[in-house]
CSV table of N, CA and C and ligand atoms in Angstrom, one decimal:
chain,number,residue,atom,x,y,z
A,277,UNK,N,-153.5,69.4,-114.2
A,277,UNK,CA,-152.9,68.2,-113.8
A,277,UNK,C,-153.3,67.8,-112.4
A,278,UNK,N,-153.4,66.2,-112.2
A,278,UNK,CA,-154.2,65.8,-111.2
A,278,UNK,C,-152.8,66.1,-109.5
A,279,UNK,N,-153.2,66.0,-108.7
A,279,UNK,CA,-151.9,65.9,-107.7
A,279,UNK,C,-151.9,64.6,-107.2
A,280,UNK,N,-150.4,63.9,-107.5
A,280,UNK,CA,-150.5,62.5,-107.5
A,280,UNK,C,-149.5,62.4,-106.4
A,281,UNK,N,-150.5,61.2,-105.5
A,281,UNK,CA,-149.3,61.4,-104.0
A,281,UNK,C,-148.9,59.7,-104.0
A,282,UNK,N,-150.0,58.7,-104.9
A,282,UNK,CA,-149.6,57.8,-105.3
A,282,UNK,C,-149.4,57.1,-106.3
A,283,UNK,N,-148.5,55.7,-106.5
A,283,UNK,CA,-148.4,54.9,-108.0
A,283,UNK,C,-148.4,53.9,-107.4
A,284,UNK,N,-149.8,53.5,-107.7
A,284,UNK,CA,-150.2,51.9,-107.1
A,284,UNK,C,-150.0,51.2,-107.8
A,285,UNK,N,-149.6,49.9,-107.1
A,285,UNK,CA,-149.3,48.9,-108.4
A,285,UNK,C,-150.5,47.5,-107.6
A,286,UNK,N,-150.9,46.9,-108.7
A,286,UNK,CA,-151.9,45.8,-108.5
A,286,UNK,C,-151.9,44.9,-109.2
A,287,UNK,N,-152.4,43.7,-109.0
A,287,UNK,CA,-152.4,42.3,-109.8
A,287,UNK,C,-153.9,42.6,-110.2
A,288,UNK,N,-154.7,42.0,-111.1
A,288,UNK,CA,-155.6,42.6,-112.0
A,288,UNK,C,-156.3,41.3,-111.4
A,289,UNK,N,-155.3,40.3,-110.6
A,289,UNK,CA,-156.2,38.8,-109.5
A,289,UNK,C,-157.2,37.6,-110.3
A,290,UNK,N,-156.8,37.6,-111.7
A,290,UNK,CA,-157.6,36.5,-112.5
A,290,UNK,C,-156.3,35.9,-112.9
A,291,UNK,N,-156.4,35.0,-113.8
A,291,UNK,CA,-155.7,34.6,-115.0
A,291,UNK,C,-154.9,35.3,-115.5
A,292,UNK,N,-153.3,35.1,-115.2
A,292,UNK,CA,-152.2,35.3,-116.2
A,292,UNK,C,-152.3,35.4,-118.0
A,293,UNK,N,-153.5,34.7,-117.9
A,293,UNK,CA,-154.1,34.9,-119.7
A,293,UNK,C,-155.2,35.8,-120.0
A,294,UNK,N,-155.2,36.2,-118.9
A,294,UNK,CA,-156.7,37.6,-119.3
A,294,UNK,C,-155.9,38.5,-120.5
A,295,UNK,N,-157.4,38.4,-121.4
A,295,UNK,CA,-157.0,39.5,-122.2
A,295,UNK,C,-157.3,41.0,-122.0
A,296,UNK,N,-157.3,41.9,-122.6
A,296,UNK,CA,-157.1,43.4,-122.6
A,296,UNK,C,-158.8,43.8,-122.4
A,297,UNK,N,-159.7,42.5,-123.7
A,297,UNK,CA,-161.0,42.8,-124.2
A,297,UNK,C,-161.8,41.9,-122.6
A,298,UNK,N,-161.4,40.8,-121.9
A,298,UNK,CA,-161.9,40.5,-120.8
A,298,UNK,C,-161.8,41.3,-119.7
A,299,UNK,N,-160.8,42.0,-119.3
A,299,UNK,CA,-160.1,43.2,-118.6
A,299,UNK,C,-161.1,44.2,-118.7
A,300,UNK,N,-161.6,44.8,-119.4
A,300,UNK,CA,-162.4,46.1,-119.8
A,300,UNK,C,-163.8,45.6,-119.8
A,301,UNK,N,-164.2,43.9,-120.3
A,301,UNK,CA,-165.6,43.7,-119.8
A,301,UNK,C,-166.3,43.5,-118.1
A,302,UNK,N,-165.0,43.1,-117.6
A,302,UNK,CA,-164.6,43.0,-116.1
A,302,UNK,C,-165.3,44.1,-115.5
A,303,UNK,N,-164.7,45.7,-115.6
A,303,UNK,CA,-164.8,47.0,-115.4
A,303,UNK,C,-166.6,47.2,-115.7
A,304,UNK,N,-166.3,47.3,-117.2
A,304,UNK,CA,-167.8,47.6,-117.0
A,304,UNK,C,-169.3,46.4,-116.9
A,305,UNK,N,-168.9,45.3,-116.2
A,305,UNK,CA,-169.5,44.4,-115.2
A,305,UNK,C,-169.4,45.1,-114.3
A,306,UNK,N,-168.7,46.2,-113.5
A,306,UNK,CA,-168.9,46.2,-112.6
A,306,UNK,C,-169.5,47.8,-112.2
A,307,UNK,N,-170.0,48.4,-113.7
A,307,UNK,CA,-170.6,49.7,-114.1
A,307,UNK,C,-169.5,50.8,-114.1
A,308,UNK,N,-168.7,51.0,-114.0
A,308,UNK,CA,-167.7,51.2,-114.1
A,308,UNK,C,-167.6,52.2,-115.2
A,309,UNK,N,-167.2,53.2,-115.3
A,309,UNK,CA,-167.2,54.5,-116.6
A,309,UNK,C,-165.7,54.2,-117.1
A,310,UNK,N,-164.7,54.0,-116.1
A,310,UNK,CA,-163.6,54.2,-116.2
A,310,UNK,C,-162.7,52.6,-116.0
A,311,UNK,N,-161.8,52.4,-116.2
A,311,UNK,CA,-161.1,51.6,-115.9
A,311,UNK,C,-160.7,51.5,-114.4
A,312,UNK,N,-160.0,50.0,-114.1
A,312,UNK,CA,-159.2,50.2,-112.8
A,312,UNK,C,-157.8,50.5,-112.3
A,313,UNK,N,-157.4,50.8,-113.7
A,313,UNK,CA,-156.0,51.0,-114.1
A,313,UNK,C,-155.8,52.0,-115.0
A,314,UNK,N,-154.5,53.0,-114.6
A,314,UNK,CA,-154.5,53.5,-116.1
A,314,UNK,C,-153.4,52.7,-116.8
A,315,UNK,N,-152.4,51.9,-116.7
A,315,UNK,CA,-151.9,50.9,-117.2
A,315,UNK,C,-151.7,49.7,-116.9
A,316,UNK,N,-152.1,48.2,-118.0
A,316,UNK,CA,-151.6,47.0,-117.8
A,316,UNK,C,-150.5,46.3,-118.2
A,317,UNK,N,-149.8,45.6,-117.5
A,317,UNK,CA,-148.7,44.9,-118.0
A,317,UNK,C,-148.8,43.1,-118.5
A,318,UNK,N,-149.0,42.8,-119.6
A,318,UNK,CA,-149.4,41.4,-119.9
A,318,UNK,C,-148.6,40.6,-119.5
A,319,UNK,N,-148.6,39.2,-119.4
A,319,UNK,CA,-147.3,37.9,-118.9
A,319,UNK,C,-146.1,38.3,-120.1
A,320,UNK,N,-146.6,38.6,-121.2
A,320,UNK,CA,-145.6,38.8,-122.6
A,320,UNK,C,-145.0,40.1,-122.3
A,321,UNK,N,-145.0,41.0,-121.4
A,321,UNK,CA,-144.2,42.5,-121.1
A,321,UNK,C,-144.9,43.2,-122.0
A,322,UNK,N,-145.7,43.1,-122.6
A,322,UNK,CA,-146.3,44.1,-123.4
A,322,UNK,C,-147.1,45.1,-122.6
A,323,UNK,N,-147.1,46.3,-122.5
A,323,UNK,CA,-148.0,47.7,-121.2
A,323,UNK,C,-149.0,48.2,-122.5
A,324,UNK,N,-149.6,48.6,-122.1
A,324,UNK,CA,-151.3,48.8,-122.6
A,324,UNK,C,-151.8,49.9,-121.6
A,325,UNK,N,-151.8,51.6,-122.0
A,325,UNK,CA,-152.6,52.3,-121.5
A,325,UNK,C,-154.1,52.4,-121.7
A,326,UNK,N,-154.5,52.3,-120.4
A,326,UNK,CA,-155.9,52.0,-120.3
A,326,UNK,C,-156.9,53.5,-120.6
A,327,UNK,N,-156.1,54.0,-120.1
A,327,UNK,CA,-156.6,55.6,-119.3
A,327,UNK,C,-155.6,56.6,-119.0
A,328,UNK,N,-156.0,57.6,-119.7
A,328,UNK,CA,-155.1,58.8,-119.9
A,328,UNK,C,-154.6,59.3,-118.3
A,329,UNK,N,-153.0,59.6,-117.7
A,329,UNK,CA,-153.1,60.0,-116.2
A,329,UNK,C,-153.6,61.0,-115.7
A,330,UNK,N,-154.6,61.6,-116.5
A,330,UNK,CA,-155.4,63.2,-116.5
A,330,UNK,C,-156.2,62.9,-115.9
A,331,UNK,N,-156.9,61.6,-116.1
A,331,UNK,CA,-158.3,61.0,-115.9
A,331,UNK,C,-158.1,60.0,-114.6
A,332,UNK,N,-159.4,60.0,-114.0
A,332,UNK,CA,-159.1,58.9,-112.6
A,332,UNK,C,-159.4,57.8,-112.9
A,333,UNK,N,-159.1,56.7,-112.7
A,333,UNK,CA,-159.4,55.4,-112.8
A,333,UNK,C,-159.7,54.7,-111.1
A,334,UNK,N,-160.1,53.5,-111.4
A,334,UNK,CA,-160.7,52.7,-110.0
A,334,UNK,C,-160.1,51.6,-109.4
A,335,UNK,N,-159.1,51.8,-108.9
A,335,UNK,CA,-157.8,51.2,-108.4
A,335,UNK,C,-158.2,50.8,-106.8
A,336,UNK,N,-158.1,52.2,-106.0
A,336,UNK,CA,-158.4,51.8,-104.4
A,336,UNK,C,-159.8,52.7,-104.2
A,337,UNK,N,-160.8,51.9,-103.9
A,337,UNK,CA,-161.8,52.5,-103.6
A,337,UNK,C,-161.5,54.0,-102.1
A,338,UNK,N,-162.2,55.5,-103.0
A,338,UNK,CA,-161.8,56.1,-101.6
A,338,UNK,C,-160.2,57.0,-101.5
A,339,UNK,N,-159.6,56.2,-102.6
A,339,UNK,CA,-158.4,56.9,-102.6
A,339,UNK,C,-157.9,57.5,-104.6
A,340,UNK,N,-158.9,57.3,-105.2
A,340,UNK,CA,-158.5,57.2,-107.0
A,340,UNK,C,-158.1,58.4,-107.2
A,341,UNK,N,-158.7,59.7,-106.8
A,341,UNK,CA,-158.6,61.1,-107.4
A,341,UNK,C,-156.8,61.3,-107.1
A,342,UNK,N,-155.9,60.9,-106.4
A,342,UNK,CA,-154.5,61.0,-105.9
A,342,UNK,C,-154.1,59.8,-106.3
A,343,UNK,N,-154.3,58.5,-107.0
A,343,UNK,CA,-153.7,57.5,-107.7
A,343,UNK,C,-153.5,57.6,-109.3
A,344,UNK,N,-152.0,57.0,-109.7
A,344,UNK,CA,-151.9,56.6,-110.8
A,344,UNK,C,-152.1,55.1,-110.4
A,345,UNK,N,-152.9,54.2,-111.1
A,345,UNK,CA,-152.9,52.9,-110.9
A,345,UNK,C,-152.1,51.9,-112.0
A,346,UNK,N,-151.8,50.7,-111.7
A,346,UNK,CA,-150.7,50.2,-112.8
A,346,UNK,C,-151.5,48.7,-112.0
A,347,UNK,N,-150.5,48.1,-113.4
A,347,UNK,CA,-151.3,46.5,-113.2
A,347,UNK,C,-150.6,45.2,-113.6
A,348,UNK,N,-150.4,44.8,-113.4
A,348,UNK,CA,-149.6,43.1,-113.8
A,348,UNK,C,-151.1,42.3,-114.4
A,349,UNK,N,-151.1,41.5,-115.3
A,349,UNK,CA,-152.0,40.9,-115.5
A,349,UNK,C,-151.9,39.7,-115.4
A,350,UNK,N,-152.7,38.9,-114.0
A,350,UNK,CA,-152.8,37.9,-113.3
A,350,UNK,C,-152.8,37.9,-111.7
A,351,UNK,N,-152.1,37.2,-111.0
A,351,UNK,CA,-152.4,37.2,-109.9
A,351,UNK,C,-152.7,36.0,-109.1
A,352,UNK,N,-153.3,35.3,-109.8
A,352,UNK,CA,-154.4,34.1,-109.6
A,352,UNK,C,-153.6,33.1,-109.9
A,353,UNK,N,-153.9,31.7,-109.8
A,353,UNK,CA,-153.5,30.4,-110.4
A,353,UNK,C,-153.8,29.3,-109.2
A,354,UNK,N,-154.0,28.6,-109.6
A,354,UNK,CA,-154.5,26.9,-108.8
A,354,UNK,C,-154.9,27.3,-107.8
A,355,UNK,N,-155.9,28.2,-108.2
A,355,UNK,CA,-157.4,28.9,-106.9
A,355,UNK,C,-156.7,29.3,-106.0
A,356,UNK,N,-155.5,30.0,-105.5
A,356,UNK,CA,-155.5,31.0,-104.8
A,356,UNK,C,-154.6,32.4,-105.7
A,357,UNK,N,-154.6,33.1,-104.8
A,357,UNK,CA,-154.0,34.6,-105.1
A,357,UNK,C,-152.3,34.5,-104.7
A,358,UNK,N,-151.8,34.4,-105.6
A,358,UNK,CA,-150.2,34.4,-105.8
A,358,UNK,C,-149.1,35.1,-106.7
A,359,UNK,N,-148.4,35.7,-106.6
A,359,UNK,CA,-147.5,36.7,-107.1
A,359,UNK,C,-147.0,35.7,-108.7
A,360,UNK,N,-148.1,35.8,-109.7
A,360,UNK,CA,-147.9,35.4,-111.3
A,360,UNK,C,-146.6,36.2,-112.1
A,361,UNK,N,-146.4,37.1,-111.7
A,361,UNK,CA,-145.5,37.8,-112.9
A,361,UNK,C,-144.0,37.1,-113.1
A,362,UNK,N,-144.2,37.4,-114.7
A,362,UNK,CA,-143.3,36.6,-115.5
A,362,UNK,C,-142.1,37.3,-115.7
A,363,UNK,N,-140.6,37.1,-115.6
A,363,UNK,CA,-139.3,38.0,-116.0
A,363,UNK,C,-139.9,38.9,-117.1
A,364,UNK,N,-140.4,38.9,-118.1
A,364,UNK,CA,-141.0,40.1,-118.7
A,364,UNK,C,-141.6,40.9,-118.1
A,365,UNK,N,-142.9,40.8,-117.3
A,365,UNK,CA,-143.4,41.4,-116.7
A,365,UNK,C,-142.8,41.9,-115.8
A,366,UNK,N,-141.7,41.9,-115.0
A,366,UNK,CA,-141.5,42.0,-114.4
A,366,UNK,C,-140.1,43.5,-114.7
A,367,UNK,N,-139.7,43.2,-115.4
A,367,UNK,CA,-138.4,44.0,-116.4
A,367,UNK,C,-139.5,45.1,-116.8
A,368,UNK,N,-140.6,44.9,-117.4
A,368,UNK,CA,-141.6,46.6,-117.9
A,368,UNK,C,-142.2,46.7,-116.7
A,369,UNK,N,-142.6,46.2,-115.7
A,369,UNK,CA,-143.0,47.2,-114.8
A,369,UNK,C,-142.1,48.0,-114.0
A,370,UNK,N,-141.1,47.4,-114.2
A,370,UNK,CA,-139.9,48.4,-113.4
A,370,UNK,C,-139.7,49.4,-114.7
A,371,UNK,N,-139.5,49.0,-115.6
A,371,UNK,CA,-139.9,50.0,-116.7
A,371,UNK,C,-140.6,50.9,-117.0
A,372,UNK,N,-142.0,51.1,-116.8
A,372,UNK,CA,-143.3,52.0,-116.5
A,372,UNK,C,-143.2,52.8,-115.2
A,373,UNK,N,-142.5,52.1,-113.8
A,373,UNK,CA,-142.5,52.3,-112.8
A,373,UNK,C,-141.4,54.0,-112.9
A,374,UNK,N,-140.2,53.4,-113.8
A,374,UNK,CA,-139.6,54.2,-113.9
A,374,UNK,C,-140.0,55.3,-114.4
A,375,UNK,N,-140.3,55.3,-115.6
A,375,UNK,CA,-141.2,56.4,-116.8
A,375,UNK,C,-142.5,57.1,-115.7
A,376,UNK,N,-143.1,56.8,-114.9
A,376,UNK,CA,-144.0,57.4,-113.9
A,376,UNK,C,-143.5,57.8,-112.9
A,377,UNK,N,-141.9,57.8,-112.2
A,377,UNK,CA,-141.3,58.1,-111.4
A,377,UNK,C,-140.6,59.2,-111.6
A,378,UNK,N,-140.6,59.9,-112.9
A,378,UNK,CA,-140.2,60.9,-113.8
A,378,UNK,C,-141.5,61.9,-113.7
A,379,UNK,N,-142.3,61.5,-113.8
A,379,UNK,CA,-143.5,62.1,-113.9
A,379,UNK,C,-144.1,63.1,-112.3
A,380,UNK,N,-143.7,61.9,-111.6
A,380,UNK,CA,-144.4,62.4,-110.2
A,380,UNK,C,-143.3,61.7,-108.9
A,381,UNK,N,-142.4,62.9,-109.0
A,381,UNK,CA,-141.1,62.5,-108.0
A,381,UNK,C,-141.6,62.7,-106.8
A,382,UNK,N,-142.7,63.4,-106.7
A,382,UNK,CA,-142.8,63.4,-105.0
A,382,UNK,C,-143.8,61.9,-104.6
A,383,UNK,N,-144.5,61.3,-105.9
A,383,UNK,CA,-145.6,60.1,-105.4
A,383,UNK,C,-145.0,58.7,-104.7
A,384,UNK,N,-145.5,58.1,-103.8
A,384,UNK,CA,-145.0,57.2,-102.9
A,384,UNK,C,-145.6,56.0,-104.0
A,385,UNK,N,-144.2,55.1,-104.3
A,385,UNK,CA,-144.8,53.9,-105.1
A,385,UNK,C,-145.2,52.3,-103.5
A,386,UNK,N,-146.1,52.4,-104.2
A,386,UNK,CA,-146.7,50.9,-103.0
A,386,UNK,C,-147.9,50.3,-103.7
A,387,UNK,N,-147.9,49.1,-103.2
A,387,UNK,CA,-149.4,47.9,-103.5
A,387,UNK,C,-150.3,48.6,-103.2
A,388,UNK,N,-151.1,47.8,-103.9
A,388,UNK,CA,-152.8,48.2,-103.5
A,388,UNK,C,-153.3,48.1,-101.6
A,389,UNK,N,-152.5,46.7,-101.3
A,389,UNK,CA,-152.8,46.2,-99.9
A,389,UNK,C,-152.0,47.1,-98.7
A,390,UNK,N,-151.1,48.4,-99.2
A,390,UNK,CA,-150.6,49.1,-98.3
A,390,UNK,C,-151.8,50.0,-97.9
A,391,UNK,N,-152.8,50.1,-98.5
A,391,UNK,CA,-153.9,50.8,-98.3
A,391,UNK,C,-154.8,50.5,-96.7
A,392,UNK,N,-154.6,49.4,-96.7
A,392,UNK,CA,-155.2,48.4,-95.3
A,392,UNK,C,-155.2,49.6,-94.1
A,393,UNK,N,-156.6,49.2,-93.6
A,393,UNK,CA,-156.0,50.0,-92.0
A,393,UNK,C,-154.7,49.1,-91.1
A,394,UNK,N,-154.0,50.0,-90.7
A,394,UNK,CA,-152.9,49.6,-89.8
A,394,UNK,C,-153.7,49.0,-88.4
A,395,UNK,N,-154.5,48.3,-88.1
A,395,UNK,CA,-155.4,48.1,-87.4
A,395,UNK,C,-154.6,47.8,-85.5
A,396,UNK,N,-153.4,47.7,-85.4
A,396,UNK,CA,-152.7,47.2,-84.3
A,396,UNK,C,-151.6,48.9,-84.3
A,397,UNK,N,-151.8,49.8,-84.9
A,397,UNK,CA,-151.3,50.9,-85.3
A,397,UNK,C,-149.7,50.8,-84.4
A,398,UNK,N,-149.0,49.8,-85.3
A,398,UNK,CA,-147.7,49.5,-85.2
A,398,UNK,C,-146.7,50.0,-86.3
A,399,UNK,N,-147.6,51.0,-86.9
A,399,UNK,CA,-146.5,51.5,-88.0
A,399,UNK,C,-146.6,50.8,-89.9
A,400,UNK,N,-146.7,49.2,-89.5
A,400,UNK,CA,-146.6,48.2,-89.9
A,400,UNK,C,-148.4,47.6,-90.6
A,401,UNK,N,-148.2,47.5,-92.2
A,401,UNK,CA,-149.6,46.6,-92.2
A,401,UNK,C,-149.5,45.3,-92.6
A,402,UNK,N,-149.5,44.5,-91.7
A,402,UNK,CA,-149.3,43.1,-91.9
A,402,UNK,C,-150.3,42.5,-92.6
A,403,UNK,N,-149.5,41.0,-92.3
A,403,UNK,CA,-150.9,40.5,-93.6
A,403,UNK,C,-151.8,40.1,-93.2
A,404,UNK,N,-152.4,40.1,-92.1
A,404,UNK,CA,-153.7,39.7,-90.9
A,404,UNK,C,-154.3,41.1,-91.3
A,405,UNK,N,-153.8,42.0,-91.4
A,405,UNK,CA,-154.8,43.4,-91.5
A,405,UNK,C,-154.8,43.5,-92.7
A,406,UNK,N,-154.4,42.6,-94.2
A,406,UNK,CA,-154.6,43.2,-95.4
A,406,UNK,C,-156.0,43.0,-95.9
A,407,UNK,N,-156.6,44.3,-96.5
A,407,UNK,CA,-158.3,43.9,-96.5
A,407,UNK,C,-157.9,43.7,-98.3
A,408,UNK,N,-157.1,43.3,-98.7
A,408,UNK,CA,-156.4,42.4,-100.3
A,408,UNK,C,-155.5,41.9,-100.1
A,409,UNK,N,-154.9,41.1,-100.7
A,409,UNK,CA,-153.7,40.3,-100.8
A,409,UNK,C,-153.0,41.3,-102.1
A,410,UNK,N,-154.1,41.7,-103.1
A,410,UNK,CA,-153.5,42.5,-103.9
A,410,UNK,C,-152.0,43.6,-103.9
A,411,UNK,N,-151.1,43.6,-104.9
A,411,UNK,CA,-150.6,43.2,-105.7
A,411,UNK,C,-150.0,41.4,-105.5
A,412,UNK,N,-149.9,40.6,-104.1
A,412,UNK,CA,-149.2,39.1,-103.9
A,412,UNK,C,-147.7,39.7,-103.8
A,413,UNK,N,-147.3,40.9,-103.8
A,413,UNK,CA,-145.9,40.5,-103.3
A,413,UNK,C,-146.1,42.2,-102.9
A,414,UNK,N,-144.6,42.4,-102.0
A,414,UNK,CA,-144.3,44.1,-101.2
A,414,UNK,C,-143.7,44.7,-102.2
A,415,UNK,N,-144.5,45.4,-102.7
A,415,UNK,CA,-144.6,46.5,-104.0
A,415,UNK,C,-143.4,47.6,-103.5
A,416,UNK,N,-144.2,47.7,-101.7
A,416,UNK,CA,-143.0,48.8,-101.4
A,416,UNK,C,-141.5,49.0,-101.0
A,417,UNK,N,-141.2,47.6,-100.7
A,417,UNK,CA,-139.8,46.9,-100.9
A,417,UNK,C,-139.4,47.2,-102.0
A,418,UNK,N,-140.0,46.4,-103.0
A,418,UNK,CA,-139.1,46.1,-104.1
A,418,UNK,C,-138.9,47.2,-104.9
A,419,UNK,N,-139.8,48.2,-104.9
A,419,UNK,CA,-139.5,49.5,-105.7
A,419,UNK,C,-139.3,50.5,-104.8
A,420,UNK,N,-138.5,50.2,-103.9
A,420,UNK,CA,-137.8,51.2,-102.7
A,420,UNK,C,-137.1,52.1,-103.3
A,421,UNK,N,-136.3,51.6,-104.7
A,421,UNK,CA,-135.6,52.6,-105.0
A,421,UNK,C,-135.7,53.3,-106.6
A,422,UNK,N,-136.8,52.9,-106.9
A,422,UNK,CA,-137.5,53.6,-108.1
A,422,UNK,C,-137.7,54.8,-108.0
B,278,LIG,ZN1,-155.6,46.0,-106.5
């Protein structure tokens, strides 16, 4: 078993209509062996394991071998990067969130963008220092108590 200190969550940053088969040609566009998730969440709430949590996937560069990665699918819309997820989506990732919280009680759930250097090392990584906008909303807020 891998030692898991995180459960990232991310926006997958295209189209709310990306499918599963564009998703996976994305990856390996980008040579990729492995996915960048081990699960996605579609706009319809349906989750789709990508990748077994045994296996690492390519979520935060630098940090994957200690991530489970998770995913909303979208992100995007009228050309910029904005928090897409739909009341479904939104109901299974707290869903999956939970079911992975079971799994690895000690892992800190947060966005991809908490990864950022704290660059003014105030504790705090704002959104001037986020080197992503990824997930578009505070992952670590909102699943404070997952
Ligand atoms: Zn991300």
């Amino acid at each position: 078993m891998r030692d898991i200190k995180y459960i990232v969550v991310h926006a997958t940053g295209g189209s709310p209509q990306t499918t599963i088969k564009e998703l996976l040609l994305v990856f390996k566009g980008l040579g990729w062996k492995n996915p960048g998730y081990h699960y996605v969440v579609a706009a319809d709430g349906t989750i789709t394991q990508l990748l077994g949590e045994e296996k690492v996937s390519n979520g935060v560069k630098g940090y994957n071998r200690m991530l489970v990665n998770v995913a909303y699918i979208g992100g995007f819309a009228n050309g910029k990067y904005v928090d897409t997820r739909t009341a479904a989506q939104k109901a299974s990732l707290l869903k999956l969130l939970g079911v992975l919280r079971k799994h690895y009680p000690n892992a800190i759930i947060q966005g991809h963008r908490d990864f950022s250097p704290d660059l003014n090392r105030n504790g705090i990584i704002e959104p001037n220092e986020f080197i992503k906008v990824c997930p578009c909303f505070d992952a670590k807020v909102e699943y404070k108590n997952v």
